[in-house]
PDB file of C-alpha atoms in Angstrom:
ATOM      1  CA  UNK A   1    -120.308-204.112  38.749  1.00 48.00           C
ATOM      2  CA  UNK A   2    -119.945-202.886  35.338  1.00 49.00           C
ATOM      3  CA  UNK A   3    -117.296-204.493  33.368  1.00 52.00           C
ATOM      4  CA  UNK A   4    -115.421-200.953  32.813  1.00 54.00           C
ATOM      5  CA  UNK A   5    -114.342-200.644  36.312  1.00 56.00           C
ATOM      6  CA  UNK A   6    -113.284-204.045  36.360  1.00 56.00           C
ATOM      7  CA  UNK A   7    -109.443-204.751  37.145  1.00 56.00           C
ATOM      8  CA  UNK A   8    -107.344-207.357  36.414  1.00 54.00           C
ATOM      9  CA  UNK A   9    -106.876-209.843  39.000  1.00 54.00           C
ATOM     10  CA  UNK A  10    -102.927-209.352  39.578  1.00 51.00           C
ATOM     11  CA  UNK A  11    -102.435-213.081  40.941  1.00 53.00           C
ATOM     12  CA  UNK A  12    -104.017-214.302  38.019  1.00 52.00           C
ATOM     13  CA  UNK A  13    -102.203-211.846  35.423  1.00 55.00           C
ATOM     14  CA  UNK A  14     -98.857-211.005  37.166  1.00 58.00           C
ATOM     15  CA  UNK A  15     -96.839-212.555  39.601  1.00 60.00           C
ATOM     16  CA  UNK A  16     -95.619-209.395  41.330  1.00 58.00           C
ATOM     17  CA  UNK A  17     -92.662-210.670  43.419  1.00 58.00           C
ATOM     18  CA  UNK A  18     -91.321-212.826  40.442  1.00 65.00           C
ATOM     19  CA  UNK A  19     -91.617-209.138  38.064  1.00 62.00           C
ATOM     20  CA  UNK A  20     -89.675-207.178  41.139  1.00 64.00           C
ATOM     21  CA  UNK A  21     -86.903-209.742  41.384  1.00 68.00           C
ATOM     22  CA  UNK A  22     -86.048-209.959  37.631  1.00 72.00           C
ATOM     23  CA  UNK A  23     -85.821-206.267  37.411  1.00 70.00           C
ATOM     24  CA  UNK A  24     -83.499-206.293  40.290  1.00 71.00           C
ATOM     25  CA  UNK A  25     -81.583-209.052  38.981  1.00 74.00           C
ATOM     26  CA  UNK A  26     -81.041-207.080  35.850  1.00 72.00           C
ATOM     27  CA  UNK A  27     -80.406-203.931  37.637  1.00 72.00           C
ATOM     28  CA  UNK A  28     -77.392-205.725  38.734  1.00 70.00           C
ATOM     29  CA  UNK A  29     -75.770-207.424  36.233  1.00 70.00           C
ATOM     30  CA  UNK A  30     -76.503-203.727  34.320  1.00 71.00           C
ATOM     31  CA  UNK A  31     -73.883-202.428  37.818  1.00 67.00           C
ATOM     32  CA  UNK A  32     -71.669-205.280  37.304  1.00 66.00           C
ATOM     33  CA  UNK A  33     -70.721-204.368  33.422  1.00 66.00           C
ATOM     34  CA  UNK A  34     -68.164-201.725  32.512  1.00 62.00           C
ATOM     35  CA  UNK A  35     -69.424-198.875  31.246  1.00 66.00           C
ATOM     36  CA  UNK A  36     -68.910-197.727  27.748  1.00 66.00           C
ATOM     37  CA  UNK A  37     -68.434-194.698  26.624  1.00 63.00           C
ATOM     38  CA  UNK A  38     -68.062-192.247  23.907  1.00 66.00           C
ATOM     39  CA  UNK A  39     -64.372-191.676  22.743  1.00 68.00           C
ATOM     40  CA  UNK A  40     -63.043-188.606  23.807  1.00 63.00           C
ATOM     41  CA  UNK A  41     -65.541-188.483  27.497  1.00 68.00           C
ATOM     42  CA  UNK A  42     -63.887-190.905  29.204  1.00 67.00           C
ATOM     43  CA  UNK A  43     -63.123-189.937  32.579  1.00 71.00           C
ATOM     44  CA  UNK A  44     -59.727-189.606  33.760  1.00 75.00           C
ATOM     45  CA  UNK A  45     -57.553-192.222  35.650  1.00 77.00           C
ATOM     46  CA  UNK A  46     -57.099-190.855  39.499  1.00 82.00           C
ATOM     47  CA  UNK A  47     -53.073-192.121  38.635  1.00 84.00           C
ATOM     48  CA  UNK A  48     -52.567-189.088  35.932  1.00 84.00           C
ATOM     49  CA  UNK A  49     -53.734-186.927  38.380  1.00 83.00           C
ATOM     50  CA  UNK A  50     -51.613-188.218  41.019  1.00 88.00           C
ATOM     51  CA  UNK A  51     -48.747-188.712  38.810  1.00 90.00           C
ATOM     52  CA  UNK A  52     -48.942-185.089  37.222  1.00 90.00           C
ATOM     53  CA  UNK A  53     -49.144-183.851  41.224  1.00 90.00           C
ATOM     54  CA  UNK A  54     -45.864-185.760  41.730  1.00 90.00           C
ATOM     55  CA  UNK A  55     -44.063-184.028  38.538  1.00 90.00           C
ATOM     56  CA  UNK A  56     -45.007-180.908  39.879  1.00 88.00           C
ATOM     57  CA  UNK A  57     -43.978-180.968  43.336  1.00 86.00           C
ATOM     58  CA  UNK A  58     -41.107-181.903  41.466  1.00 84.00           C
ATOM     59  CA  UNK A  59     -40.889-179.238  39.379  1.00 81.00           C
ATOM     60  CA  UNK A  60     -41.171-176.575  42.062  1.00 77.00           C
ATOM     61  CA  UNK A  61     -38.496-177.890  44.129  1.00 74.00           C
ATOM     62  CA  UNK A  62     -35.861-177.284  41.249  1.00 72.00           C
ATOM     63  CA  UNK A  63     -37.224-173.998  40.312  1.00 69.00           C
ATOM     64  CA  UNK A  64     -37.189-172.787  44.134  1.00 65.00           C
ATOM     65  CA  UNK A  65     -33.858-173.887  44.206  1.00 64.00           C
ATOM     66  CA  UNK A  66     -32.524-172.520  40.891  1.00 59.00           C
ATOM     67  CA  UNK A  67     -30.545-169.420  41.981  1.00 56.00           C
ATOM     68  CA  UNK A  68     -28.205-172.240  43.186  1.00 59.00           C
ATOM     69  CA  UNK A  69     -28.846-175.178  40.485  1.00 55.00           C
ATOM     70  CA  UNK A  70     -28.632-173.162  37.453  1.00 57.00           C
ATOM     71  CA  UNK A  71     -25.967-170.866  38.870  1.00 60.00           C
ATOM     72  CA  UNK A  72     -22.320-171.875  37.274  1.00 54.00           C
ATOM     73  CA  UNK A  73     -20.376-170.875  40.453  1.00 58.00           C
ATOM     74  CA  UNK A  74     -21.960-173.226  42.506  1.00 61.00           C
ATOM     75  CA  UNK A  75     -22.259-176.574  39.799  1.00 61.00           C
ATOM     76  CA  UNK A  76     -18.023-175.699  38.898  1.00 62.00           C
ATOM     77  CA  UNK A  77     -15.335-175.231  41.447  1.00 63.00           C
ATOM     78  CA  UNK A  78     -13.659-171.733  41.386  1.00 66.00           C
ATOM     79  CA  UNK A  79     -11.416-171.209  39.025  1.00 66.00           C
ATOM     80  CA  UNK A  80     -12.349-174.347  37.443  1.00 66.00           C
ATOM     81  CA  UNK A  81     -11.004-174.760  33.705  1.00 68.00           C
ATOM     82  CA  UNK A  82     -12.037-177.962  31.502  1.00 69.00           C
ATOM     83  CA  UNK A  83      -8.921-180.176  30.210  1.00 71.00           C
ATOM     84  CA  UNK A  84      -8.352-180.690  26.953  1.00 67.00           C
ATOM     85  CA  UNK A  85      -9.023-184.187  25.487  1.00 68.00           C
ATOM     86  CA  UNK A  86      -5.582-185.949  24.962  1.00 69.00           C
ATOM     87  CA  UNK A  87      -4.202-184.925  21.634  1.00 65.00           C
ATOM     88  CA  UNK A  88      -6.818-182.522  20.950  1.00 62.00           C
ATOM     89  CA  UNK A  89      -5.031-179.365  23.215  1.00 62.00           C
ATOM     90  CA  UNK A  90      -6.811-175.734  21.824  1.00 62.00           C
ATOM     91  CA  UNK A  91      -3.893-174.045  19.680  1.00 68.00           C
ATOM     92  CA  UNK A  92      -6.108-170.873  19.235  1.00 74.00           C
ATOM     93  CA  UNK A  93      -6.876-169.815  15.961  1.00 84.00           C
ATOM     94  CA  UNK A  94      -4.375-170.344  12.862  1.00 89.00           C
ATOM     95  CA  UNK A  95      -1.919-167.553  12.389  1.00 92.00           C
ATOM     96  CA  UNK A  96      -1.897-165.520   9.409  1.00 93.00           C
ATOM     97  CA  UNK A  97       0.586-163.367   7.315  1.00 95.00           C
ATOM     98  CA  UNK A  98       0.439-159.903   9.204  1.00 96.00           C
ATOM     99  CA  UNK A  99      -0.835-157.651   5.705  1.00 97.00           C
ATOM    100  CA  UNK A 100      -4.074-160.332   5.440  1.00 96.00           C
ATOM    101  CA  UNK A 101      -4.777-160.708   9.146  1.00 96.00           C
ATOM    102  CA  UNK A 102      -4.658-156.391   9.643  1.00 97.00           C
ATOM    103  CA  UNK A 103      -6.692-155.985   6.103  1.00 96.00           C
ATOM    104  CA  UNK A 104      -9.725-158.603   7.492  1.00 96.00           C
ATOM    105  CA  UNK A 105      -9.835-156.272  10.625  1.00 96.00           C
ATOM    106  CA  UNK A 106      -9.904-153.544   8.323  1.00 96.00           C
ATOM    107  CA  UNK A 107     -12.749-154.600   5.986  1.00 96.00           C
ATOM    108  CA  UNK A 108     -14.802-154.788   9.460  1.00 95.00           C
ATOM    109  CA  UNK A 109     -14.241-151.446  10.479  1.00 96.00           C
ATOM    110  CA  UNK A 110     -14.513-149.876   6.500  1.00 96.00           C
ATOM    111  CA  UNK A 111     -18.305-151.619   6.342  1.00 95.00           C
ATOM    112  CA  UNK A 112     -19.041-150.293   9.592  1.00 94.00           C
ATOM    113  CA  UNK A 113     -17.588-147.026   9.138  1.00 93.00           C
ATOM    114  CA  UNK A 114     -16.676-145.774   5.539  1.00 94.00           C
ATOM    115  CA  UNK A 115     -18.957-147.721   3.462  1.00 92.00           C
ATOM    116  CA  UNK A 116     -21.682-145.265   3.712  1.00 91.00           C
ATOM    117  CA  UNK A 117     -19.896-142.039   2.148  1.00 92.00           C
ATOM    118  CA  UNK A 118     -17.184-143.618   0.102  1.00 93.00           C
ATOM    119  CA  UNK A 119     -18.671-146.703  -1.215  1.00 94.00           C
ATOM    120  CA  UNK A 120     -17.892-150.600  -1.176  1.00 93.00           C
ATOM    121  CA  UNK A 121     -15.484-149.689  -3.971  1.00 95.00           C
ATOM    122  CA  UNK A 122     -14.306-146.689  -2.102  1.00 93.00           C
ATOM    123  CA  UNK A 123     -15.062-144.150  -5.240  1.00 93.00           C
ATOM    124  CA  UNK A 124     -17.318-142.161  -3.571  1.00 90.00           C
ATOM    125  CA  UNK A 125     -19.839-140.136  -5.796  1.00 87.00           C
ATOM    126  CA  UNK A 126     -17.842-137.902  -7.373  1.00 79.00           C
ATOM    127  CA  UNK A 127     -18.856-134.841  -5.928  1.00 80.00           C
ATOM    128  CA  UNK A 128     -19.955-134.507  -2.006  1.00 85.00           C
ATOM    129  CA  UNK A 129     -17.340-137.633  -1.260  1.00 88.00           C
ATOM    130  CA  UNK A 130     -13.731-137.860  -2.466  1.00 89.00           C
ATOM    131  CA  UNK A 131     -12.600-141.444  -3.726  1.00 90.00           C
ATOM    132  CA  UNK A 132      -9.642-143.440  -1.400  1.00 93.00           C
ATOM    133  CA  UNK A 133      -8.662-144.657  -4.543  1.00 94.00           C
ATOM    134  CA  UNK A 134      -5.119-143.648  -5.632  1.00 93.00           C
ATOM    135  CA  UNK A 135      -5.342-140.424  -3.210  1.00 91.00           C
ATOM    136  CA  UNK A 136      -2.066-138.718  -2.059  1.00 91.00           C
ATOM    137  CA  UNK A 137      -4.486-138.552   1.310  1.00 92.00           C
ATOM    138  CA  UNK A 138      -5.070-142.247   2.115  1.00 95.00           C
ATOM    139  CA  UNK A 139      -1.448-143.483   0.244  1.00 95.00           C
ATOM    140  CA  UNK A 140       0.925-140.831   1.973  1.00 95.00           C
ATOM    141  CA  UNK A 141       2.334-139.859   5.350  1.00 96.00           C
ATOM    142  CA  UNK A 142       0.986-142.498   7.911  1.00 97.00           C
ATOM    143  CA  UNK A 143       0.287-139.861  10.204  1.00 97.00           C
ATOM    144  CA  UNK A 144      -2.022-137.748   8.305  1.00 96.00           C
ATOM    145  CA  UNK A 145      -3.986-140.182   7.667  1.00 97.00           C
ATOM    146  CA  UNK A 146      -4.696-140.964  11.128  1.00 97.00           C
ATOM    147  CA  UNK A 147      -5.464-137.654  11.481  1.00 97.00           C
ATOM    148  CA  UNK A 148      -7.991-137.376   8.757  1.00 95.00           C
ATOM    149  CA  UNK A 149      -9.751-140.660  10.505  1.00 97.00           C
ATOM    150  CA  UNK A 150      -9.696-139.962  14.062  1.00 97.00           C
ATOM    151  CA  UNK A 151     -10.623-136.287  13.790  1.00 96.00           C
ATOM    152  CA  UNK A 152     -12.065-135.729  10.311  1.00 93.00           C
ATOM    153  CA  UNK A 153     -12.159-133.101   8.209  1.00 91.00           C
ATOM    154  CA  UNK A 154     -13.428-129.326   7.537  1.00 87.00           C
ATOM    155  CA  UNK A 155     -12.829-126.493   5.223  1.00 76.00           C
ATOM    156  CA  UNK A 156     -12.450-127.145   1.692  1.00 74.00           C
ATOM    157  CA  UNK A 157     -10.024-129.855   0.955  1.00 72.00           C
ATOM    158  CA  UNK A 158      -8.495-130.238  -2.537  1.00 66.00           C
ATOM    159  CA  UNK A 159      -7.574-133.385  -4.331  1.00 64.00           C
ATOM    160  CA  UNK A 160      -8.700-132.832  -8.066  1.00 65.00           C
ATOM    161  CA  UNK A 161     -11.827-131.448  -6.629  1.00 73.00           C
ATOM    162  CA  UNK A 162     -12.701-129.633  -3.688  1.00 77.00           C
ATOM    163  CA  UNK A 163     -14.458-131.456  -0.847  1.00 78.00           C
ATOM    164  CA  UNK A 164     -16.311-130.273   1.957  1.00 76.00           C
ATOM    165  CA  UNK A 165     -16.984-131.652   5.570  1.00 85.00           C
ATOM    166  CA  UNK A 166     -15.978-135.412   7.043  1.00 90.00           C
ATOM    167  CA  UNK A 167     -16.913-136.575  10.237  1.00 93.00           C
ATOM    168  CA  UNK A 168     -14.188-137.618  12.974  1.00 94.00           C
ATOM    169  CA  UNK A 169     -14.385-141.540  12.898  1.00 94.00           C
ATOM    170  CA  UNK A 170     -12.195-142.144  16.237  1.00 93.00           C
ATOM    171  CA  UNK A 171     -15.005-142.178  18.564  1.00 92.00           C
ATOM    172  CA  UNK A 172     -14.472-145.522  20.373  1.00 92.00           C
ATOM    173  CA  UNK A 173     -11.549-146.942  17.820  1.00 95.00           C
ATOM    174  CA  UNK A 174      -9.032-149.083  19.800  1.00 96.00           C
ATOM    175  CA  UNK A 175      -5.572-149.234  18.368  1.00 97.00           C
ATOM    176  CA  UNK A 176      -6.681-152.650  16.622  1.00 97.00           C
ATOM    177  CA  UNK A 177      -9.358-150.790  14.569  1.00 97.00           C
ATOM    178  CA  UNK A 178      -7.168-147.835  13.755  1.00 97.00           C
ATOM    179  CA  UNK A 179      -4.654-149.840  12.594  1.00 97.00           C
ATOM    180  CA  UNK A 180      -7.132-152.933  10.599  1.00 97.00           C
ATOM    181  CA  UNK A 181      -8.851-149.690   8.893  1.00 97.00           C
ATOM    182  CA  UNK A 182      -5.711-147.568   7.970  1.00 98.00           C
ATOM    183  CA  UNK A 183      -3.773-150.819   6.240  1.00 98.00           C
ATOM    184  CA  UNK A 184      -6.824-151.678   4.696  1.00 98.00           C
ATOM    185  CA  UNK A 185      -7.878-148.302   2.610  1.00 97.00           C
ATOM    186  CA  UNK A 186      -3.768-148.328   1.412  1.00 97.00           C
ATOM    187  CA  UNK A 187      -3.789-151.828   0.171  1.00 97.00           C
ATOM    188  CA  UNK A 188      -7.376-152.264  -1.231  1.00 96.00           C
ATOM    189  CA  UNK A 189      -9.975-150.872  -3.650  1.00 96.00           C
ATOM    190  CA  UNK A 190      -6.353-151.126  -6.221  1.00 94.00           C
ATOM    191  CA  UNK A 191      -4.257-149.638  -3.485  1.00 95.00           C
ATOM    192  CA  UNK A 192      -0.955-151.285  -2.940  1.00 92.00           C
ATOM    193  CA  UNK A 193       1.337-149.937  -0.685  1.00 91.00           C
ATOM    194  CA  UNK A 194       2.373-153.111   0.642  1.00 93.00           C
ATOM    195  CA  UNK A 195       2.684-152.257   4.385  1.00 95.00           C
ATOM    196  CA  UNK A 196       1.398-152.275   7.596  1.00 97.00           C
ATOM    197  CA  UNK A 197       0.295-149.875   9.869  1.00 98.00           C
ATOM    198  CA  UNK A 198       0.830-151.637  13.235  1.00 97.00           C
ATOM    199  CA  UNK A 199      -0.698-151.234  16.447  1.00 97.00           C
ATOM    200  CA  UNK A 200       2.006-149.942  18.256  1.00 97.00           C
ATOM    201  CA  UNK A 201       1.892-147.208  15.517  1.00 98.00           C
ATOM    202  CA  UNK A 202      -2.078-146.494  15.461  1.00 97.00           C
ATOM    203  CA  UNK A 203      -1.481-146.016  19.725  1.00 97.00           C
ATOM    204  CA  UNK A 204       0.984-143.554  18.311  1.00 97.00           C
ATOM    205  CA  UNK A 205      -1.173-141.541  16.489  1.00 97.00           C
ATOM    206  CA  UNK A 206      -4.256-141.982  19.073  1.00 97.00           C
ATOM    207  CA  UNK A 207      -1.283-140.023  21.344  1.00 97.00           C
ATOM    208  CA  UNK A 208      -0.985-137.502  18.726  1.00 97.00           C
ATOM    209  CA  UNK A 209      -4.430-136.639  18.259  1.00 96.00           C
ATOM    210  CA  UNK A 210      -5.248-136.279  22.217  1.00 95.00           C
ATOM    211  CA  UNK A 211      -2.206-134.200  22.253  1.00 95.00           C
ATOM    212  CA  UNK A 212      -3.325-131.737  18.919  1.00 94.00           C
ATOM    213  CA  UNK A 213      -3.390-127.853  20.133  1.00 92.00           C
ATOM    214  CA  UNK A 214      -7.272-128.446  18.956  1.00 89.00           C
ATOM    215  CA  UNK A 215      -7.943-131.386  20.280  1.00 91.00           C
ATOM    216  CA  UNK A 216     -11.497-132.767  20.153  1.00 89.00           C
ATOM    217  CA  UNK A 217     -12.385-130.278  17.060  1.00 93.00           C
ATOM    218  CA  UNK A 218     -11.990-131.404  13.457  1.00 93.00           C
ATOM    219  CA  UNK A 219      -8.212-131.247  11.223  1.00 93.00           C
ATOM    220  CA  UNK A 220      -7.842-129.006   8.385  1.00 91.00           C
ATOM    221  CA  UNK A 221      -6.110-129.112   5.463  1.00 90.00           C
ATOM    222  CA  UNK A 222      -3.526-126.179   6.791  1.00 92.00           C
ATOM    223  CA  UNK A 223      -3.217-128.172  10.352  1.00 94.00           C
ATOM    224  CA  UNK A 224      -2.832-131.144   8.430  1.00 93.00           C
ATOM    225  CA  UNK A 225      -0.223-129.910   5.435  1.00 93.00           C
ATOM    226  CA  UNK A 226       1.322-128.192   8.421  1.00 94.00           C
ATOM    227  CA  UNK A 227       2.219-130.254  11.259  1.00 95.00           C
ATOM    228  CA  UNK A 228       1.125-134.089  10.222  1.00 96.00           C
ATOM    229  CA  UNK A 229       3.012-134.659   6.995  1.00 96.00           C
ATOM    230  CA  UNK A 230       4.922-137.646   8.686  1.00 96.00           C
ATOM    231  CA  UNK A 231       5.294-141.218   9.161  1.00 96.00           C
ATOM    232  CA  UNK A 232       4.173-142.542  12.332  1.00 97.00           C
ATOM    233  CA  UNK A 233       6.607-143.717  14.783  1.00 96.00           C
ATOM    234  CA  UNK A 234       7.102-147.639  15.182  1.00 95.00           C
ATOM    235  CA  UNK A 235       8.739-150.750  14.219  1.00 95.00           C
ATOM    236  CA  UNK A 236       8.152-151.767  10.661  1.00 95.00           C
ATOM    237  CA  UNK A 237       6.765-154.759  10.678  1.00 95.00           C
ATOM    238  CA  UNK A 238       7.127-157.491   7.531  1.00 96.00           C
ATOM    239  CA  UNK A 239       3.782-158.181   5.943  1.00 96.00           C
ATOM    240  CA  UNK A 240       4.536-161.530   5.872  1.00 95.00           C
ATOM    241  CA  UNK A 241       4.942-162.202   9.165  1.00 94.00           C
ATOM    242  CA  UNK A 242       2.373-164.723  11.274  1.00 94.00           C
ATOM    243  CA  UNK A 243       0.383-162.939  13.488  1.00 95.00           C
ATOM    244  CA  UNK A 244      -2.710-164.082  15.675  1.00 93.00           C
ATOM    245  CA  UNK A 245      -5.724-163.091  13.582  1.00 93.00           C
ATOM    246  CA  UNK A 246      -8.347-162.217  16.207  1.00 92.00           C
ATOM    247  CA  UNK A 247      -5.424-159.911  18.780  1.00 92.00           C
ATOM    248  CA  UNK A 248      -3.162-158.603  15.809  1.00 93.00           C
ATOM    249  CA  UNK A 249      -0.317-159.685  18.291  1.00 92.00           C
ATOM    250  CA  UNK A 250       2.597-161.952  16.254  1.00 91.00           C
ATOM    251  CA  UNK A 251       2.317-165.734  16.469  1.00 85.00           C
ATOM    252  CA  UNK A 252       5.033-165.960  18.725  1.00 67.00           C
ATOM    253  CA  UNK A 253       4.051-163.575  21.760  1.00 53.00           C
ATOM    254  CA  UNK A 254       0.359-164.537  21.134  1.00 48.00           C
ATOM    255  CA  UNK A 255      -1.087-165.770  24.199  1.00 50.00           C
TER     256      UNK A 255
END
C-alpha cells in the first residue's frame, strides 16, 4: 500500500478515551465558573423584577383607591378645624390706620383699572385723558365722583380742557373696591384730602347709581353738575383709626 494512503495508527498516536475525558473534564469546570461579562449586559436579577412587580401592585391599589385617599373629607372629620399651637393662636393680619389700609386697596384697583388712560402718576397725556391731579372732579363732592367711576363719562367735559369719552369702571366693583379706589385718587399722585371714603358710603353710591333715571348708560356733565354735586351719605370715619387690612372692617368688629 502506498505510503499516501497510509493512516496513523490511533492506539499508537492518540489515546482516544483519555482525549474525550479531558475535554469533558474541562467542559465542566468551564460550567462550574461564573460567567463574566461585559459591563452594562449583565442580565438582570429575577428579585428586581419581582420586587418592581410588588411596588406596583402596590401602586395600583392606592391609585384605585384615591377618590377616597386623596379626598380631604374622608382623611379629616367634618367640620374639622386644626388647633393652634399653645401660644402661637392666629390673630389675623395686623391692623392698620384706616387712610393707609383703604389707599393699599386702592393702588390695586388704580393699576388694574386707571393706570392705562391716566397714568402711574395719574397726569394723563394731556389731551385725550384729563389728569386726577388737583381736579375739582376727583377732590370734590364724594358722590360725583362715584358717579364718574361707576358709570363713566360722555359728552364733552371741561376742566381746563375739554375731554371726550370715559368708560364706566363699576362693572364687578364691590363696595371694598369702590371705596380703596375713590380714597386713593383724593389722597395720592399730591392729592391730600385727608379722608376716607368708607364702605358703607361706596354701598351708598352703588344704590345711587342703580337707582339713576339712566341707569346702565354713561353720566354727563349736565346729569352730573345737576343732580350729584353731594357728599355721600355715611359715618365719617377717622383716618387714623385701626382697621383690618384685607376686609376694610375696624379692628374691633373684625372677625
Amino acid at each position: 500500500m502506498s505510503s499516501l494512503n497510509s493512516k496513523p495508527d490511533l492506539e499508537d498516536s492518540i489515546n482516544v478515551a483519555e482525549a474525550h475525558g479531558r475535554v469533558v473534564r474541562e467542559a465542566a469546570a468551564c460550567v462550574r465558573e461564573k460567567r463574566i461579562v461585559d459591563n452594562g449586559i449583565a442580565p438582570i436579577s429575577l428579585w428586581a423584577f419581582v420586587s418592581c412587580g410588588v411596588v406596583l401592585l402596590i401602586a395600583g391599589g392606592i391609585l384605585g383607591d384615591g377618590g377616597r385617599l386623596f379626598s380631604y373629607g374622608s382623611t379629616f372629620r367634618e367640620n374639622y378645624v386644626r388647633t393652634p399651637a399653645p401660644g402661637a393662636e392666629d390673630s389675623g393680619p395686623v391692623p392698620k390706620e384706616a387712610l393707609a389700609a383703604y389707599m393699599s386697596k386702592g393702588s390695586k384697583i388704580y393699576s388694574a383699572k386707571c393706570n392705562g388712560c391716566h397714568g402711574s402718576d395719574a397726569k394723563g397725556n394731556g389731551s385725550t385723558f384729563p389728569s386726577l391731579v388737583g381736579s375739582k372732579w376727583v377732590l370734590g363732592e364724594t358722590e360725583r365722583l362715584a358717579m364718574i367711576i361707576l358709570n363713566g363719562m360722555e359728552g364733552p367735559v371741561s376742566d381746563g380742557k375739554t375731554y371726550g369719552v370715559m368708560p364706566p369702571q363699576g362693572i364687578g366693583m364691590t363696595p371694598e373696591d369702590l371705596a380703596g379706589i375713590m380714597t386713593y385718587v383724593r389722597n395720592n399722585f399730591g392729592n391730600s384730602n385727608g379722608d376716607v371714603v368708607t364702605i358703607e358710603m361706596a354701598k351708598a353710591a352703588i344704590e345711587i347709581s342703580a337707582a339713576r333715571k339712566n341707569a346702565g348708560k354713561a353720566s354727563t356733565e349736565g346729569e352730573l353738575t345737576s343732580e350729584h354735586v353731594k357728599v355721600l351719605p355715611g359715618e365719617v370715619l377717622d383716618p387714623k383709626t385701626m382697621v383690618d387690612p384685607i376686609t376694610l372692617a375696624p379692628a374691633a368688629a373684625a372677625p
